[in-house]
């Protein structure tokens, strides 16, 4: 913590929030609260303040800071009014505090002043109704909420209670009313698949994908995944062939979907060679898909050879495979900044955890010349927590890769080849 304190106290961006959460997790919630209270006008820092306030026993103080930023008698005058910064997001944060204080009616009243209470696919008011078993109010809200997020929460609640048919009905009705019909159909298909009704799930996705303009890559991917999960990869390939025939071409966003399907049919070598004939088959992102095919087939050495041809692109993925092969030193040379911490973790003997690695790991990860602050702080978090090594083995490299892609001027593919970019959430513990 000493190595990151100066950055948190003087720096901007996510540094104060990250450091405050670190303090709170280590029994210093009061200090974390005091660090953030003067940053209440910044959305991300205000959110962190609310997170640490409970542990510090200072919810009432946090509520006062937020209430002071809500204009008297405030009502949203546009759909996006309370989704940005300025005083208005204080409504959602204050509602969170009130709910923690068992002042649920006040929280509902606050959230009802906003036209939309959805953010990142979740609806705060719908979640509140569900948590407090107010299902009738949730039903009424789902009938009017246009994005379908409230309907999804209602369906989730019904499924949790064993009312699968009721959840199906909610999704079907939401698909007809929502401005995002595709989202409701995908959620319905997932629900059906969870209950082994794959034929029904495929029928839902086929109807969506076959509709005019419906064959978007994420929808096609979902359809083909359902086919594969049911043991019918060849049927998925047949559908892709028909789609290609109708369109007269196959964009990479759809082309790559067929590659794992071919592998599932035992045609790994053919799948590896096929991208050569595609206009985008010699790009670094195509190489990442091919490498994933090879690695999943147990041919990690071949995957490394493919990725090495496109270095320095895909360094994070390449480093991961090198570590899987027991070559962390080579991985470190491949992308020293991105994998310094990860290579150290994997040098720990199996079963010994992070404790044995802490001294050398701290020296590596707090060296200014090696890791920029936004990587160094989460790395320090890992050291201070006894986290599962396997779960976090790729976190640091993925974090660095995410930063590289954000700042790169080179276009990146719409999807990664089997890698998840949720590393920020993993590191922060959210």
GROMACS .gro file of C-alpha atoms in nm:
model
  430
    1UNK     CA    1   0.000   0.000   0.000
    2UNK     CA    2   0.287   0.234   0.070
    3UNK     CA    3   0.404   0.211  -0.289
    4UNK     CA    4   0.067   0.327  -0.426
    5UNK     CA    5  -0.046   0.577  -0.162
    6UNK     CA    6   0.123   0.880  -0.320
    7UNK     CA    7  -0.041   0.810  -0.655
    8UNK     CA    8  -0.383   0.770  -0.496
    9UNK     CA    9  -0.355   1.093  -0.298
   10UNK     CA   10  -0.225   1.308  -0.583
   11UNK     CA   11  -0.326   1.128  -0.902
   12UNK     CA   12  -0.647   1.134  -1.100
   13UNK     CA   13  -0.844   0.872  -1.287
   14UNK     CA   14  -0.919   0.546  -1.108
   15UNK     CA   15  -0.627   0.566  -0.866
   16UNK     CA   16  -0.809   0.707  -0.559
   17UNK     CA   17  -1.103   0.468  -0.597
   18UNK     CA   18  -0.881   0.165  -0.638
   19UNK     CA   19  -0.663   0.258  -0.344
   20UNK     CA   20  -0.965   0.335  -0.123
   21UNK     CA   21  -1.112  -0.010  -0.188
   22UNK     CA   22  -0.774  -0.159  -0.107
   23UNK     CA   23  -0.771   0.027   0.225
   24UNK     CA   24  -1.126  -0.083   0.305
   25UNK     CA   25  -1.047  -0.448   0.241
   26UNK     CA   26  -0.760  -0.424   0.484
   27UNK     CA   27  -0.954  -0.279   0.777
   28UNK     CA   28  -0.900   0.089   0.699
   29UNK     CA   29  -1.248   0.184   0.578
   30UNK     CA   30  -1.249   0.516   0.770
   31UNK     CA   31  -0.929   0.626   0.600
   32UNK     CA   32  -1.074   0.518   0.265
   33UNK     CA   33  -1.388   0.725   0.324
   34UNK     CA   34  -1.186   1.035   0.416
   35UNK     CA   35  -0.973   0.993   0.105
   36UNK     CA   36  -1.280   0.994  -0.122
   37UNK     CA   37  -1.522   1.235   0.041
   38UNK     CA   38  -1.371   1.534  -0.138
   39UNK     CA   39  -1.420   1.362  -0.477
   40UNK     CA   40  -1.795   1.323  -0.448
   41UNK     CA   41  -1.857   1.503  -0.780
   42UNK     CA   42  -1.672   1.235  -0.976
   43UNK     CA   43  -1.902   0.943  -1.062
   44UNK     CA   44  -1.650   0.661  -1.026
   45UNK     CA   45  -1.509   0.803  -0.702
   46UNK     CA   46  -1.856   0.867  -0.561
   47UNK     CA   47  -1.943   0.502  -0.633
   48UNK     CA   48  -1.629   0.395  -0.447
   49UNK     CA   49  -1.725   0.624  -0.158
   50UNK     CA   50  -2.060   0.448  -0.126
   51UNK     CA   51  -1.888   0.110  -0.139
   52UNK     CA   52  -1.657   0.189   0.153
   53UNK     CA   53  -1.909   0.389   0.358
   54UNK     CA   54  -2.087   0.082   0.490
   55UNK     CA   55  -1.771  -0.074   0.630
   56UNK     CA   56  -1.683   0.257   0.791
   57UNK     CA   57  -2.029   0.289   0.948
   58UNK     CA   58  -2.074   0.624   0.773
   59UNK     CA   59  -2.377   0.563   0.551
   60UNK     CA   60  -2.563   0.862   0.694
   61UNK     CA   61  -2.271   1.093   0.620
   62UNK     CA   62  -2.248   0.957   0.265
   63UNK     CA   63  -2.623   1.007   0.221
   64UNK     CA   64  -2.588   1.371   0.325
   65UNK     CA   65  -2.311   1.432   0.072
   66UNK     CA   66  -2.524   1.282  -0.205
   67UNK     CA   67  -2.849   1.452  -0.108
   68UNK     CA   68  -2.677   1.788  -0.126
   69UNK     CA   69  -2.617   1.726  -0.496
   70UNK     CA   70  -2.978   1.649  -0.589
   71UNK     CA   71  -3.176   1.960  -0.685
   72UNK     CA   72  -3.495   2.006  -0.485
   73UNK     CA   73  -3.796   1.854  -0.660
   74UNK     CA   74  -3.575   1.709  -0.934
   75UNK     CA   75  -3.750   1.523  -1.218
   76UNK     CA   76  -3.573   1.390  -1.526
   77UNK     CA   77  -3.656   1.587  -1.840
   78UNK     CA   78  -3.489   1.348  -2.086
   79UNK     CA   79  -3.412   0.975  -2.102
   80UNK     CA   80  -3.041   1.036  -2.049
   81UNK     CA   81  -3.070   1.293  -1.772
   82UNK     CA   82  -2.960   1.070  -1.486
   83UNK     CA   83  -2.722   0.845  -1.672
   84UNK     CA   84  -2.433   1.085  -1.690
   85UNK     CA   85  -2.241   1.263  -1.419
   86UNK     CA   86  -2.319   1.604  -1.273
   87UNK     CA   87  -2.562   1.606  -0.978
   88UNK     CA   88  -2.810   1.355  -1.115
   89UNK     CA   89  -2.638   1.016  -1.064
   90UNK     CA   90  -2.648   1.098  -0.695
   91UNK     CA   91  -3.009   0.975  -0.712
   92UNK     CA   92  -2.907   0.617  -0.785
   93UNK     CA   93  -2.625   0.619  -0.532
   94UNK     CA   94  -2.844   0.770  -0.263
   95UNK     CA   95  -3.107   0.504  -0.333
   96UNK     CA   96  -2.838   0.240  -0.276
   97UNK     CA   97  -2.754   0.391   0.062
   98UNK     CA   98  -3.121   0.419   0.163
   99UNK     CA   99  -3.180   0.054   0.076
  100UNK     CA  100  -2.887  -0.045   0.295
  101UNK     CA  101  -3.047   0.159   0.575
  102UNK     CA  102  -3.379  -0.029   0.529
  103UNK     CA  103  -3.540   0.289   0.395
  104UNK     CA  104  -3.673   0.103   0.092
  105UNK     CA  105  -3.973   0.327   0.023
  106UNK     CA  106  -3.745   0.629   0.001
  107UNK     CA  107  -3.518   0.440  -0.238
  108UNK     CA  108  -3.814   0.349  -0.460
  109UNK     CA  109  -3.938   0.707  -0.459
  110UNK     CA  110  -3.596   0.838  -0.556
  111UNK     CA  111  -3.554   0.594  -0.843
  112UNK     CA  112  -3.906   0.666  -0.966
  113UNK     CA  113  -3.802   1.023  -1.046
  114UNK     CA  114  -3.580   0.891  -1.326
  115UNK     CA  115  -3.704   0.800  -1.672
  116UNK     CA  116  -3.453   0.515  -1.703
  117UNK     CA  117  -3.279   0.335  -1.419
  118UNK     CA  118  -3.084   0.093  -1.639
  119UNK     CA  119  -2.709   0.080  -1.666
  120UNK     CA  120  -2.490  -0.190  -1.822
  121UNK     CA  121  -2.785  -0.420  -1.878
  122UNK     CA  122  -2.918  -0.403  -1.524
  123UNK     CA  123  -3.207  -0.195  -1.396
  124UNK     CA  124  -3.161  -0.061  -1.044
  125UNK     CA  125  -3.531  -0.024  -0.966
  126UNK     CA  126  -3.612  -0.373  -1.099
  127UNK     CA  127  -3.331  -0.524  -0.894
  128UNK     CA  128  -3.459  -0.345  -0.584
  129UNK     CA  129  -3.811  -0.482  -0.635
  130UNK     CA  130  -3.671  -0.833  -0.680
  131UNK     CA  131  -3.451  -0.819  -0.373
  132UNK     CA  132  -3.750  -0.723  -0.159
  133UNK     CA  133  -3.990  -0.974  -0.314
  134UNK     CA  134  -4.217  -0.701  -0.452
  135UNK     CA  135  -4.315  -0.906  -0.752
  136UNK     CA  136  -4.641  -0.727  -0.836
  137UNK     CA  137  -4.460  -0.394  -0.858
  138UNK     CA  138  -4.188  -0.559  -1.064
  139UNK     CA  139  -4.450  -0.695  -1.306
  140UNK     CA  140  -4.606  -0.352  -1.346
  141UNK     CA  141  -4.268  -0.193  -1.400
  142UNK     CA  142  -4.166  -0.458  -1.654
  143UNK     CA  143  -4.477  -0.375  -1.859
  144UNK     CA  144  -4.360  -0.016  -1.906
  145UNK     CA  145  -3.979  -0.031  -1.901
  146UNK     CA  146  -3.883  -0.015  -2.272
  147UNK     CA  147  -3.535  -0.168  -2.269
  148UNK     CA  148  -3.647  -0.508  -2.143
  149UNK     CA  149  -3.412  -0.510  -1.843
  150UNK     CA  150  -3.698  -0.516  -1.592
  151UNK     CA  151  -3.862  -0.801  -1.782
  152UNK     CA  152  -3.539  -0.998  -1.767
  153UNK     CA  153  -3.515  -0.947  -1.390
  154UNK     CA  154  -3.875  -1.063  -1.353
  155UNK     CA  155  -3.804  -1.372  -1.563
  156UNK     CA  156  -3.492  -1.446  -1.357
  157UNK     CA  157  -3.695  -1.422  -1.037
  158UNK     CA  158  -3.964  -1.655  -1.170
  159UNK     CA  159  -3.704  -1.906  -1.283
  160UNK     CA  160  -3.541  -1.896  -0.939
  161UNK     CA  161  -3.880  -1.986  -0.794
  162UNK     CA  162  -3.924  -2.277  -1.032
  163UNK     CA  163  -4.184  -2.109  -1.254
  164UNK     CA  164  -4.004  -2.172  -1.584
  165UNK     CA  165  -4.319  -2.143  -1.795
  166UNK     CA  166  -4.393  -1.808  -1.635
  167UNK     CA  167  -4.041  -1.688  -1.717
  168UNK     CA  168  -4.083  -1.803  -2.079
  169UNK     CA  169  -4.406  -1.606  -2.105
  170UNK     CA  170  -4.235  -1.293  -1.972
  171UNK     CA  171  -3.958  -1.316  -2.233
  172UNK     CA  172  -4.204  -1.376  -2.517
  173UNK     CA  173  -4.410  -1.074  -2.415
  174UNK     CA  174  -4.097  -0.864  -2.373
  175UNK     CA  175  -3.979  -0.962  -2.719
  176UNK     CA  176  -4.296  -0.821  -2.868
  177UNK     CA  177  -4.286  -0.495  -2.669
  178UNK     CA  178  -3.920  -0.416  -2.615
  179UNK     CA  179  -3.721  -0.187  -2.842
  180UNK     CA  180  -3.451  -0.454  -2.817
  181UNK     CA  181  -3.636  -0.762  -2.940
  182UNK     CA  182  -3.312  -0.950  -3.009
  183UNK     CA  183  -3.202  -0.927  -2.649
  184UNK     CA  184  -3.526  -1.081  -2.522
  185UNK     CA  185  -3.503  -1.364  -2.776
  186UNK     CA  186  -3.146  -1.445  -2.674
  187UNK     CA  187  -3.239  -1.448  -2.305
  188UNK     CA  188  -3.534  -1.674  -2.385
  189UNK     CA  189  -3.309  -1.913  -2.579
  190UNK     CA  190  -3.063  -1.926  -2.291
  191UNK     CA  191  -3.344  -2.001  -2.048
  192UNK     CA  192  -3.473  -2.283  -2.268
  193UNK     CA  193  -3.124  -2.428  -2.304
  194UNK     CA  194  -3.067  -2.421  -1.928
  195UNK     CA  195  -3.369  -2.649  -1.899
  196UNK     CA  196  -3.255  -2.882  -2.178
  197UNK     CA  197  -3.510  -2.755  -2.426
  198UNK     CA  198  -3.251  -2.713  -2.698
  199UNK     CA  199  -3.488  -2.767  -2.990
  200UNK     CA  200  -3.709  -2.483  -2.866
  201UNK     CA  201  -3.406  -2.263  -2.804
  202UNK     CA  202  -3.274  -2.323  -3.155
  203UNK     CA  203  -3.618  -2.250  -3.299
  204UNK     CA  204  -3.622  -1.913  -3.120
  205UNK     CA  205  -3.277  -1.820  -3.249
  206UNK     CA  206  -3.345  -1.947  -3.600
  207UNK     CA  207  -3.652  -1.724  -3.620
  208UNK     CA  208  -3.447  -1.427  -3.506
  209UNK     CA  209  -3.149  -1.495  -3.732
  210UNK     CA  210  -3.362  -1.569  -4.039
  211UNK     CA  211  -3.560  -1.246  -4.003
  212UNK     CA  212  -3.459  -0.953  -4.229
  213UNK     CA  213  -3.145  -0.800  -4.081
  214UNK     CA  214  -3.139  -1.054  -3.803
  215UNK     CA  215  -2.818  -1.240  -3.888
  216UNK     CA  216  -2.590  -1.020  -3.679
  217UNK     CA  217  -2.269  -1.183  -3.562
  218UNK     CA  218  -2.370  -1.211  -3.195
  219UNK     CA  219  -2.702  -1.367  -3.287
  220UNK     CA  220  -2.543  -1.612  -3.531
  221UNK     CA  221  -2.282  -1.698  -3.270
  222UNK     CA  222  -2.554  -1.776  -3.018
  223UNK     CA  223  -2.743  -1.994  -3.267
  224UNK     CA  224  -2.434  -2.190  -3.363
  225UNK     CA  225  -2.335  -2.232  -2.999
  226UNK     CA  226  -2.673  -2.388  -2.926
  227UNK     CA  227  -2.630  -2.629  -3.216
  228UNK     CA  228  -2.282  -2.722  -3.092
  229UNK     CA  229  -2.396  -2.765  -2.731
  230UNK     CA  230  -2.661  -3.008  -2.853
  231UNK     CA  231  -2.397  -3.206  -3.039
  232UNK     CA  232  -2.505  -3.078  -3.381
  233UNK     CA  233  -2.209  -2.875  -3.512
  234UNK     CA  234  -2.270  -2.997  -3.867
  235UNK     CA  235  -2.622  -2.851  -3.862
  236UNK     CA  236  -2.470  -2.517  -3.761
  237UNK     CA  237  -2.225  -2.536  -4.051
  238UNK     CA  238  -2.510  -2.614  -4.291
  239UNK     CA  239  -2.699  -2.308  -4.169
  240UNK     CA  240  -2.386  -2.092  -4.214
  241UNK     CA  241  -2.342  -2.229  -4.567
  242UNK     CA  242  -2.701  -2.133  -4.651
  243UNK     CA  243  -2.650  -1.785  -4.509
  244UNK     CA  244  -2.331  -1.741  -4.710
  245UNK     CA  245  -2.510  -1.852  -5.025
  246UNK     CA  246  -2.786  -1.595  -4.968
  247UNK     CA  247  -2.540  -1.314  -4.904
  248UNK     CA  248  -2.282  -1.412  -5.162
  249UNK     CA  249  -1.999  -1.361  -4.913
  250UNK     CA  250  -1.901  -1.423  -4.552
  251UNK     CA  251  -1.752  -1.145  -4.341
  252UNK     CA  252  -1.487  -1.239  -4.089
  253UNK     CA  253  -1.729  -1.170  -3.803
  254UNK     CA  254  -1.929  -1.470  -3.927
  255UNK     CA  255  -1.646  -1.666  -4.087
  256UNK     CA  256  -1.461  -1.729  -3.761
  257UNK     CA  257  -1.773  -1.881  -3.606
  258UNK     CA  258  -1.746  -2.178  -3.841
  259UNK     CA  259  -1.390  -2.262  -3.736
  260UNK     CA  260  -1.462  -2.418  -3.391
  261UNK     CA  261  -1.763  -2.592  -3.545
  262UNK     CA  262  -1.536  -2.759  -3.798
  263UNK     CA  263  -1.302  -2.857  -3.516
  264UNK     CA  264  -1.596  -3.009  -3.330
  265UNK     CA  265  -1.661  -3.220  -3.639
  266UNK     CA  266  -1.305  -3.354  -3.622
  267UNK     CA  267  -1.176  -3.125  -3.900
  268UNK     CA  268  -0.916  -2.931  -3.703
  269UNK     CA  269  -0.652  -2.930  -3.977
  270UNK     CA  270  -0.904  -2.810  -4.234
  271UNK     CA  271  -1.022  -2.537  -3.996
  272UNK     CA  272  -0.663  -2.422  -3.947
  273UNK     CA  273  -0.601  -2.400  -4.320
  274UNK     CA  274  -0.934  -2.245  -4.420
  275UNK     CA  275  -0.857  -1.885  -4.309
  276UNK     CA  276  -0.581  -1.863  -4.570
  277UNK     CA  277  -0.851  -1.825  -4.836
  278UNK     CA  278  -1.031  -1.543  -4.653
  279UNK     CA  279  -0.935  -1.179  -4.726
  280UNK     CA  280  -0.874  -1.123  -4.352
  281UNK     CA  281  -0.715  -1.460  -4.291
  282UNK     CA  282  -0.361  -1.323  -4.265
  283UNK     CA  283  -0.438  -1.066  -3.994
  284UNK     CA  284  -0.322  -1.087  -3.635
  285UNK     CA  285  -0.677  -1.134  -3.505
  286UNK     CA  286  -0.730  -1.422  -3.745
  287UNK     CA  287  -0.410  -1.576  -3.612
  288UNK     CA  288  -0.550  -1.558  -3.261
  289UNK     CA  289  -0.856  -1.759  -3.364
  290UNK     CA  290  -0.638  -2.018  -3.534
  291UNK     CA  291  -0.414  -2.038  -3.229
  292UNK     CA  292  -0.717  -2.097  -3.008
  293UNK     CA  293  -0.824  -2.386  -3.230
  294UNK     CA  294  -0.481  -2.543  -3.203
  295UNK     CA  295  -0.453  -2.492  -2.828
  296UNK     CA  296  -0.798  -2.641  -2.768
  297UNK     CA  297  -0.688  -2.942  -2.972
  298UNK     CA  298  -0.388  -2.987  -2.742
  299UNK     CA  299  -0.143  -2.841  -2.993
  300UNK     CA  300  -0.018  -2.549  -2.787
  301UNK     CA  301   0.328  -2.554  -2.946
  302UNK     CA  302   0.168  -2.505  -3.288
  303UNK     CA  303  -0.045  -2.222  -3.144
  304UNK     CA  304   0.272  -2.048  -3.027
  305UNK     CA  305   0.428  -2.083  -3.373
  306UNK     CA  306   0.121  -1.921  -3.534
  307UNK     CA  307   0.120  -1.626  -3.294
  308UNK     CA  308   0.494  -1.568  -3.313
  309UNK     CA  309   0.456  -1.485  -3.681
  310UNK     CA  310   0.250  -1.178  -3.589
  311UNK     CA  311   0.450  -1.048  -3.293
  312UNK     CA  312   0.427  -0.798  -3.133
  313UNK     CA  313   0.052  -0.835  -3.187
  314UNK     CA  314  -0.131  -1.080  -2.959
  315UNK     CA  315   0.151  -1.071  -2.705
  316UNK     CA  316  -0.082  -1.136  -2.416
  317UNK     CA  317  -0.227  -1.451  -2.570
  318UNK     CA  318   0.116  -1.569  -2.678
  319UNK     CA  319   0.253  -1.517  -2.329
  320UNK     CA  320  -0.034  -1.718  -2.185
  321UNK     CA  321   0.042  -2.015  -2.406
  322UNK     CA  322   0.413  -1.993  -2.328
  323UNK     CA  323   0.333  -2.006  -1.958
  324UNK     CA  324   0.101  -2.301  -2.019
  325UNK     CA  325   0.401  -2.474  -2.174
  326UNK     CA  326   0.609  -2.404  -1.864
  327UNK     CA  327   0.818  -2.131  -2.025
  328UNK     CA  328   0.752  -1.819  -1.810
  329UNK     CA  329   1.096  -1.675  -1.884
  330UNK     CA  330   1.024  -1.671  -2.256
  331UNK     CA  331   0.680  -1.529  -2.183
  332UNK     CA  332   0.836  -1.246  -1.985
  333UNK     CA  333   1.062  -1.157  -2.276
  334UNK     CA  334   0.762  -1.170  -2.507
  335UNK     CA  335   0.576  -0.899  -2.320
  336UNK     CA  336   0.774  -0.804  -2.011
  337UNK     CA  337   0.536  -0.542  -1.882
  338UNK     CA  338   0.219  -0.741  -1.930
  339UNK     CA  339   0.326  -1.069  -1.777
  340UNK     CA  340   0.584  -0.977  -1.514
  341UNK     CA  341   0.342  -1.038  -1.231
  342UNK     CA  342   0.179  -1.340  -1.389
  343UNK     CA  343   0.507  -1.521  -1.454
  344UNK     CA  344   0.602  -1.471  -1.091
  345UNK     CA  345   0.273  -1.619  -0.973
  346UNK     CA  346   0.319  -1.927  -1.186
  347UNK     CA  347   0.672  -1.984  -1.056
  348UNK     CA  348   0.520  -2.059  -0.716
  349UNK     CA  349   0.513  -2.431  -0.646
  350UNK     CA  350   0.163  -2.582  -0.682
  351UNK     CA  351  -0.035  -2.554  -0.364
  352UNK     CA  352   0.179  -2.291  -0.194
  353UNK     CA  353  -0.043  -1.998  -0.289
  354UNK     CA  354   0.065  -1.638  -0.328
  355UNK     CA  355   0.228  -1.603   0.013
  356UNK     CA  356   0.555  -1.760  -0.099
  357UNK     CA  357   0.575  -1.528  -0.396
  358UNK     CA  358   0.507  -1.200  -0.215
  359UNK     CA  359   0.858  -1.060  -0.152
  360UNK     CA  360   0.990  -1.092  -0.508
  361UNK     CA  361   0.647  -1.020  -0.652
  362UNK     CA  362   0.622  -0.693  -0.461
  363UNK     CA  363   0.963  -0.582  -0.586
  364UNK     CA  364   0.870  -0.655  -0.945
  365UNK     CA  365   0.525  -0.507  -0.940
  366UNK     CA  366   0.609  -0.185  -0.760
  367UNK     CA  367   0.907  -0.097  -0.978
  368UNK     CA  368   0.804   0.222  -1.161
  369UNK     CA  369   1.014   0.134  -1.462
  370UNK     CA  370   0.831  -0.195  -1.512
  371UNK     CA  371   0.464  -0.140  -1.451
  372UNK     CA  372   0.253   0.174  -1.499
  373UNK     CA  373   0.036   0.268  -1.205
  374UNK     CA  374  -0.297   0.142  -1.334
  375UNK     CA  375  -0.141  -0.205  -1.360
  376UNK     CA  376   0.077  -0.179  -1.049
  377UNK     CA  377  -0.212  -0.101  -0.815
  378UNK     CA  378  -0.426  -0.404  -0.901
  379UNK     CA  379  -0.115  -0.621  -0.891
  380UNK     CA  380  -0.052  -0.501  -0.538
  381UNK     CA  381  -0.411  -0.591  -0.457
  382UNK     CA  382  -0.344  -0.945  -0.567
  383UNK     CA  383  -0.046  -0.966  -0.336
  384UNK     CA  384  -0.250  -0.848  -0.040
  385UNK     CA  385  -0.523  -1.105  -0.099
  386UNK     CA  386  -0.493  -1.483  -0.082
  387UNK     CA  387  -0.658  -1.533  -0.419
  388UNK     CA  388  -0.678  -1.851  -0.618
  389UNK     CA  389  -0.373  -1.865  -0.844
  390UNK     CA  390  -0.542  -2.039  -1.135
  391UNK     CA  391  -0.835  -1.799  -1.149
  392UNK     CA  392  -0.609  -1.494  -1.164
  393UNK     CA  393  -0.328  -1.634  -1.374
  394UNK     CA  394  -0.417  -1.427  -1.681
  395UNK     CA  395  -0.539  -1.112  -1.508
  396UNK     CA  396  -0.231  -0.894  -1.543
  397UNK     CA  397  -0.164  -0.977  -1.905
  398UNK     CA  398  -0.529  -0.921  -1.996
  399UNK     CA  399  -0.531  -0.589  -1.810
  400UNK     CA  400  -0.231  -0.472  -2.009
  401UNK     CA  401  -0.379  -0.596  -2.336
  402UNK     CA  402  -0.700  -0.409  -2.269
  403UNK     CA  403  -0.504  -0.088  -2.220
  404UNK     CA  404  -0.306  -0.152  -2.537
  405UNK     CA  405  -0.619  -0.204  -2.746
  406UNK     CA  406  -0.785   0.106  -2.605
  407UNK     CA  407  -0.494   0.325  -2.701
  408UNK     CA  408  -0.398   0.156  -3.028
  409UNK     CA  409  -0.494   0.315  -3.358
  410UNK     CA  410  -0.505  -0.027  -3.523
  411UNK     CA  411  -0.861  -0.159  -3.562
  412UNK     CA  412  -0.925  -0.463  -3.348
  413UNK     CA  413  -1.175  -0.741  -3.413
  414UNK     CA  414  -1.517  -0.720  -3.258
  415UNK     CA  415  -1.450  -1.035  -3.060
  416UNK     CA  416  -1.148  -1.193  -2.902
  417UNK     CA  417  -1.060  -1.555  -2.964
  418UNK     CA  418  -1.187  -1.700  -2.643
  419UNK     CA  419  -1.034  -1.440  -2.411
  420UNK     CA  420  -1.250  -1.239  -2.173
  421UNK     CA  421  -1.180  -0.872  -2.109
  422UNK     CA  422  -1.344  -0.862  -1.767
  423UNK     CA  423  -1.008  -0.842  -1.600
  424UNK     CA  424  -1.086  -0.508  -1.437
  425UNK     CA  425  -1.372  -0.667  -1.246
  426UNK     CA  426  -1.162  -0.970  -1.155
  427UNK     CA  427  -0.882  -0.762  -1.013
  428UNK     CA  428  -1.105  -0.528  -0.818
  429UNK     CA  429  -1.301  -0.815  -0.669
  430UNK     CA  430  -1.636  -0.694  -0.805
   0.00000   0.00000   0.00000
